[in-house]
Tab-separated table of N, CA, C and O in Angstrom:
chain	number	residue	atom	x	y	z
A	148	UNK	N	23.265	-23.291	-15.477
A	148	UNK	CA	21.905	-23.805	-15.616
A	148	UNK	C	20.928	-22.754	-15.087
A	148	UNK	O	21.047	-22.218	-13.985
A	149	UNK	N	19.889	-22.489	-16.019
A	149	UNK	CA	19.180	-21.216	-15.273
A	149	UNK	C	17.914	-22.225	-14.722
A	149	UNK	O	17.539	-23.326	-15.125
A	150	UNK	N	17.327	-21.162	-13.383
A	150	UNK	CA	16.210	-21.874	-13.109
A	150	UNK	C	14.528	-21.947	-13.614
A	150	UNK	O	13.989	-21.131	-14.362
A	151	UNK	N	14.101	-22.743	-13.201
A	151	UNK	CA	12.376	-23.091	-14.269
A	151	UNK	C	11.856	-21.558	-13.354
A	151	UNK	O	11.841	-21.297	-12.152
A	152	UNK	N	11.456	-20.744	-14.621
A	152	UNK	CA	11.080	-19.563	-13.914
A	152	UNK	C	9.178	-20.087	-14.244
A	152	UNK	O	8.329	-19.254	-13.925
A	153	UNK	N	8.850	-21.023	-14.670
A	153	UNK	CA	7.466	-21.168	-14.401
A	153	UNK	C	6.875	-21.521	-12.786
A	153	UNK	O	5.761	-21.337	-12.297
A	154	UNK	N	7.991	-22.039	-12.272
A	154	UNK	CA	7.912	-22.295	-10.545
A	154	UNK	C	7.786	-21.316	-9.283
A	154	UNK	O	7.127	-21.480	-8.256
A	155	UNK	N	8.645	-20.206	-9.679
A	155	UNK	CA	8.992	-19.181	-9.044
A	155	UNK	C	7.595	-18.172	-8.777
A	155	UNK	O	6.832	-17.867	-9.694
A	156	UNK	N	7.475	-17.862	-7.793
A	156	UNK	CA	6.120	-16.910	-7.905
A	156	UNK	C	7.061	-15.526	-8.608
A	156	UNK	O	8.251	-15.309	-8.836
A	157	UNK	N	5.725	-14.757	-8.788
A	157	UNK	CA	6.075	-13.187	-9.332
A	157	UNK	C	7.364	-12.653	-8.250
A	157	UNK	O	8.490	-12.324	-8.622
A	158	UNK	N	6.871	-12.667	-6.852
A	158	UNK	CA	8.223	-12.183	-6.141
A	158	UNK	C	9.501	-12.817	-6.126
A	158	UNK	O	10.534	-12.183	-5.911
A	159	UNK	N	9.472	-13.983	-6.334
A	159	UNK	CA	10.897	-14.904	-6.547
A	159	UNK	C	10.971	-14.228	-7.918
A	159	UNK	O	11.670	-13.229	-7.747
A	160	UNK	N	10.667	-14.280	-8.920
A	160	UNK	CA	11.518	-14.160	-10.330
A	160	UNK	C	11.527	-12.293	-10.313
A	160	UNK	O	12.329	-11.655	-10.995
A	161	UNK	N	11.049	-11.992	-9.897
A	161	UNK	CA	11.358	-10.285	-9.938
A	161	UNK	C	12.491	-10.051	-9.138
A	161	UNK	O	13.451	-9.321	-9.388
A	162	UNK	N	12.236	-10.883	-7.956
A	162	UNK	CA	13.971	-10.757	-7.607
A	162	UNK	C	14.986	-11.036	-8.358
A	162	UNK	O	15.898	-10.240	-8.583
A	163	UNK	N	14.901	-12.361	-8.875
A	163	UNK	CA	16.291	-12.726	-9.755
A	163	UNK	C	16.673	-11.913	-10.421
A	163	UNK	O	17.764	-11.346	-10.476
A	164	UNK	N	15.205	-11.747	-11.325
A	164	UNK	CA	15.580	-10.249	-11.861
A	164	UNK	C	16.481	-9.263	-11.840
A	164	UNK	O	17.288	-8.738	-12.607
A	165	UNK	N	16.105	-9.162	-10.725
A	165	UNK	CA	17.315	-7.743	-10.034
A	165	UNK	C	18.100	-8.053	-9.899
A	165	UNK	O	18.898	-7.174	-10.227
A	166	UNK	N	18.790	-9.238	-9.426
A	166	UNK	CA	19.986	-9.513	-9.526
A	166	UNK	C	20.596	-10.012	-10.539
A	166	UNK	O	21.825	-10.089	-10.523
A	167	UNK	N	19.538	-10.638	-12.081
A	167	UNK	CA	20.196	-11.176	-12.872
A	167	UNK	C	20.135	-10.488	-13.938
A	167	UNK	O	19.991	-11.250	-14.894
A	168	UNK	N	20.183	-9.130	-14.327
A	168	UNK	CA	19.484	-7.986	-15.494
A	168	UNK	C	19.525	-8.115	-16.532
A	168	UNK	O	18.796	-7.596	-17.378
A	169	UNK	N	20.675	-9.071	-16.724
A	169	UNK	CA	21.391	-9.573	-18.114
A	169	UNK	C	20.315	-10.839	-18.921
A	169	UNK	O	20.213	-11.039	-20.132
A	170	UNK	N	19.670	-11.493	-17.897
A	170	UNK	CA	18.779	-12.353	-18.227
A	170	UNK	C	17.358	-12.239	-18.770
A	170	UNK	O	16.258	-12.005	-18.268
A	171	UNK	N	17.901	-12.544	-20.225
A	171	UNK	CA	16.361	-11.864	-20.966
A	171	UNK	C	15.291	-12.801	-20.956
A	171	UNK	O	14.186	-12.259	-20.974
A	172	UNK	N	15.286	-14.225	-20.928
A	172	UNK	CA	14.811	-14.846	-20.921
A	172	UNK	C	14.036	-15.192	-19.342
A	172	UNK	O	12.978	-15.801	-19.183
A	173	UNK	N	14.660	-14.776	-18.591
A	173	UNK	CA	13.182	-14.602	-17.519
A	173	UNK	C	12.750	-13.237	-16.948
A	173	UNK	O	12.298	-13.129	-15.808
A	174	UNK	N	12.955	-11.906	-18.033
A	174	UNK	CA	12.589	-10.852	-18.086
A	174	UNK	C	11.261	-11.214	-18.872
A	174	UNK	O	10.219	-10.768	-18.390
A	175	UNK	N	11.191	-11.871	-19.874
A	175	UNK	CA	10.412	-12.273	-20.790
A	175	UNK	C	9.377	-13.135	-20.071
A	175	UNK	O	8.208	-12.760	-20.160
A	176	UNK	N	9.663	-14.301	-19.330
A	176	UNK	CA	9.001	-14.684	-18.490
A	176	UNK	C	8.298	-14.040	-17.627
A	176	UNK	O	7.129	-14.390	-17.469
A	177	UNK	N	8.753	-13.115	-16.978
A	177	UNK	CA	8.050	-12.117	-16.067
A	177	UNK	C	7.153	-11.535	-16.879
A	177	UNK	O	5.945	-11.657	-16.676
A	178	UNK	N	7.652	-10.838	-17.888
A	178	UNK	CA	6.874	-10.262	-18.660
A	178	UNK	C	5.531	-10.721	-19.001
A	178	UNK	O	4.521	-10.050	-18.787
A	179	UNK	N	5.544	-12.204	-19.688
A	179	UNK	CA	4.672	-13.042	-20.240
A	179	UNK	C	3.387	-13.062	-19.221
A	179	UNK	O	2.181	-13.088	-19.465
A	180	UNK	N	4.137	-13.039	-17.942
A	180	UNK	CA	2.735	-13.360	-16.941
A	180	UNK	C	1.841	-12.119	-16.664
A	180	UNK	O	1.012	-12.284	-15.768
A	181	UNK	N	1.863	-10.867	-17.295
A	181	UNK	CA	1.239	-9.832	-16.986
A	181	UNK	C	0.327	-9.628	-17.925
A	181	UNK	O	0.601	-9.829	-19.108
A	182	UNK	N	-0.981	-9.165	-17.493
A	182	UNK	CA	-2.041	-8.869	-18.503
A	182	UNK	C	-2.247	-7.326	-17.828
A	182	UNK	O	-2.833	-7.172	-16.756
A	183	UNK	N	-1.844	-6.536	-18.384
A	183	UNK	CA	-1.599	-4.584	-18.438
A	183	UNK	C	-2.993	-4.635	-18.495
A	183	UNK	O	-3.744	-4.398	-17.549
A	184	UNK	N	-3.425	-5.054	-20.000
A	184	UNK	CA	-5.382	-4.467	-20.209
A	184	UNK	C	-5.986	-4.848	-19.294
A	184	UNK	O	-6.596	-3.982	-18.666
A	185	UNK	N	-6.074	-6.145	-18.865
A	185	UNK	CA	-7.070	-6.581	-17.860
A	185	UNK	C	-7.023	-5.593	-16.223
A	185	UNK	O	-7.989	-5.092	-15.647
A	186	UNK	N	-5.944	-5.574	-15.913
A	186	UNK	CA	-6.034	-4.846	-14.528
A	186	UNK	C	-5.728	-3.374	-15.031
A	186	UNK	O	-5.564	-2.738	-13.990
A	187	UNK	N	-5.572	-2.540	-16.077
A	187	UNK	CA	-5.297	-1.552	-15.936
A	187	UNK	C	-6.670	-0.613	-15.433
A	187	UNK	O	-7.737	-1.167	-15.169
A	188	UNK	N	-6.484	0.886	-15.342
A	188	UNK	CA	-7.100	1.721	-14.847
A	188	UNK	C	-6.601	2.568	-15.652
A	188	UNK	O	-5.420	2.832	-15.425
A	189	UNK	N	-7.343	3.383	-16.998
A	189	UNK	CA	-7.007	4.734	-17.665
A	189	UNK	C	-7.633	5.645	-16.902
A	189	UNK	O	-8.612	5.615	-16.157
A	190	UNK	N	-6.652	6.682	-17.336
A	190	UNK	CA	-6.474	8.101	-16.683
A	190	UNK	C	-6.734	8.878	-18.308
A	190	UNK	O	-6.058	8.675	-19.317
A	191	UNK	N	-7.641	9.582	-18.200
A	191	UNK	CA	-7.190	10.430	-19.232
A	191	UNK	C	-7.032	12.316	-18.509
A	191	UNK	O	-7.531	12.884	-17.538
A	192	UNK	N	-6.023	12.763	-19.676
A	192	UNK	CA	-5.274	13.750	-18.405
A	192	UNK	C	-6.706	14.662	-18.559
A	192	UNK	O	-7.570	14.721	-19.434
A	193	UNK	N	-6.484	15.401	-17.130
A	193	UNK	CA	-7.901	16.389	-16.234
A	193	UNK	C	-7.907	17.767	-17.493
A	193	UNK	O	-7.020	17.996	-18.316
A	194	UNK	N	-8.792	18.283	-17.355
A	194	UNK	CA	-9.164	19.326	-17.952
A	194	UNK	C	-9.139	20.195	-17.053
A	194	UNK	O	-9.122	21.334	-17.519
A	195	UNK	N	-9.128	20.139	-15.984
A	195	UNK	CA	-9.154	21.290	-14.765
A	195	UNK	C	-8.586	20.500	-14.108
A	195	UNK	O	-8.089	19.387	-14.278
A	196	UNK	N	-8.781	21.618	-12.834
A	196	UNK	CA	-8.125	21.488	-11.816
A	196	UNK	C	-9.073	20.446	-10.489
A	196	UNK	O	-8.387	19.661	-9.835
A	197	UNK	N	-10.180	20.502	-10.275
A	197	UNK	CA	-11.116	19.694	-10.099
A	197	UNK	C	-10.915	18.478	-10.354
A	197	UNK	O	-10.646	17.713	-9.427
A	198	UNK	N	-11.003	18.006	-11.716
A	198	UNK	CA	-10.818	16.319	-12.594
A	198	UNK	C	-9.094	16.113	-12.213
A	198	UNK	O	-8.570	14.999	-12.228
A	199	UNK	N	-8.554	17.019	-11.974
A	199	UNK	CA	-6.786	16.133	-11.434
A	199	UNK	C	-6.595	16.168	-10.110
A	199	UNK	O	-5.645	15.654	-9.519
A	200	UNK	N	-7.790	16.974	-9.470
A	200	UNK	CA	-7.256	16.060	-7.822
A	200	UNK	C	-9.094	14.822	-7.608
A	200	UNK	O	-9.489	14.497	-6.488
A	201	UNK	N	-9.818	14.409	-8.873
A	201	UNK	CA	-10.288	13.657	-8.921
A	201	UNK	C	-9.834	12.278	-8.779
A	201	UNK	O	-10.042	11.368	-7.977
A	202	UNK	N	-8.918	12.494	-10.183
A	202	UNK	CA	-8.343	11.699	-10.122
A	202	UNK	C	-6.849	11.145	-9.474
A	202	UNK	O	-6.298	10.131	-9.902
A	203	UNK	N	-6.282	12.010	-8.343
A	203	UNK	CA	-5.621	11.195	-7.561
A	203	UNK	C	-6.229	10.916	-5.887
A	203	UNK	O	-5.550	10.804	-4.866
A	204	UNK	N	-7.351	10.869	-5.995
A	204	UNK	CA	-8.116	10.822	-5.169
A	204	UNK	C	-7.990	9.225	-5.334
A	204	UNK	O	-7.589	8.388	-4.526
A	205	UNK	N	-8.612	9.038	-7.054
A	205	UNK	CA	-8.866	7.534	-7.863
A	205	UNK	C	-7.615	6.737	-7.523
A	205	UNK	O	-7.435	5.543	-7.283
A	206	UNK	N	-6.818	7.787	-7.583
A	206	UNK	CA	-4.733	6.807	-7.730
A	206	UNK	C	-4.470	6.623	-6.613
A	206	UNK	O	-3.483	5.888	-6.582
A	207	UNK	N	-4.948	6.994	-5.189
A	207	UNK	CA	-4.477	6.929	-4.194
A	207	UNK	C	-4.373	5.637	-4.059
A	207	UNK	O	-3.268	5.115	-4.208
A	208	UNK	N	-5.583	4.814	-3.727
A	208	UNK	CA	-6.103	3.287	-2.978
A	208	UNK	C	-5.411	2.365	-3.944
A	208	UNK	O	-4.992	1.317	-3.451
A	209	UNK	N	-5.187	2.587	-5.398
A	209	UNK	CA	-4.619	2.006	-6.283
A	209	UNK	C	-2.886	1.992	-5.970
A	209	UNK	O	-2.297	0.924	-5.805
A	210	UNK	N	-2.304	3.090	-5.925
A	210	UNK	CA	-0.963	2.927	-5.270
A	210	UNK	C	-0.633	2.329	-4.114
A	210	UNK	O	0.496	1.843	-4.057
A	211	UNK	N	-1.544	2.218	-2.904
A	211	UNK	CA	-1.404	2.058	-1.707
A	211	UNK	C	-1.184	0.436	-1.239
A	211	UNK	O	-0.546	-0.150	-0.364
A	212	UNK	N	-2.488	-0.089	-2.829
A	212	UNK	CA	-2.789	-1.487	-2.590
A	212	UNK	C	-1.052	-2.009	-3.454
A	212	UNK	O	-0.313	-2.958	-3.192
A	213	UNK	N	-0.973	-1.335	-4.098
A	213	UNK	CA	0.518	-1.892	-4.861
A	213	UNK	C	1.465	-1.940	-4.335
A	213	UNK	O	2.194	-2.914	-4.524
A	214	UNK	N	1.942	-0.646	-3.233
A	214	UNK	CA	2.788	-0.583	-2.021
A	214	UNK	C	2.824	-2.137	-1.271
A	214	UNK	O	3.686	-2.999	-1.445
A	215	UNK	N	1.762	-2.204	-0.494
A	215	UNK	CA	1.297	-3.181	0.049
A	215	UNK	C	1.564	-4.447	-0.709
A	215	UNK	O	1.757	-5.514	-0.125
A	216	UNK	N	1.573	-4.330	-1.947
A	216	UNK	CA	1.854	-6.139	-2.494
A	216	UNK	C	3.189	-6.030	-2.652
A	216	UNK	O	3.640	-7.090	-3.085
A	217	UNK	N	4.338	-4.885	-2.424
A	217	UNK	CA	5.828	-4.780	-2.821
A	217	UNK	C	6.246	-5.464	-1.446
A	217	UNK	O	7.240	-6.133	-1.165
A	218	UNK	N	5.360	-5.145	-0.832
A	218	UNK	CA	5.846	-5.753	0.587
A	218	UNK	C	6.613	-7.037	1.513
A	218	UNK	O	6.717	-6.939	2.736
């Protein structure tokens, strides 16, 4: 019997995840709950050298805060 992955927060079913890899159906679930466009942040690549430590200047606080939610 698999479990109601609508219950599970994001960190409960990303775990199962990992332990259950074979399980497409709450890969799919996981999946389903992500909106990429809405929170994303484009990068388009630097033209110099200037615009690419601009922009990981930009990527830093963005990685840091993601670190922080792996937590």
């Amino acid at each position: 019997m698999k479990p109601n992955y609508s219950e599970m927060t994001n960190a409960q079913l990303r775990a199962y995840i990992l332990q259950h890899r074979d399980d497409l159906d709450a890969m799919e679930a996981f999946f389903a709950r992500r909106s990429p466009d809405a929170e994303a942040t484009w990068f388009h690549p630097p033209k110099t050298a200037e615009e690419w430590h601009q922009q990981i200047e930009m990527l830093r606080p963005i990685l840091e805060r993601n670190s922080n939610h792996e937590s």
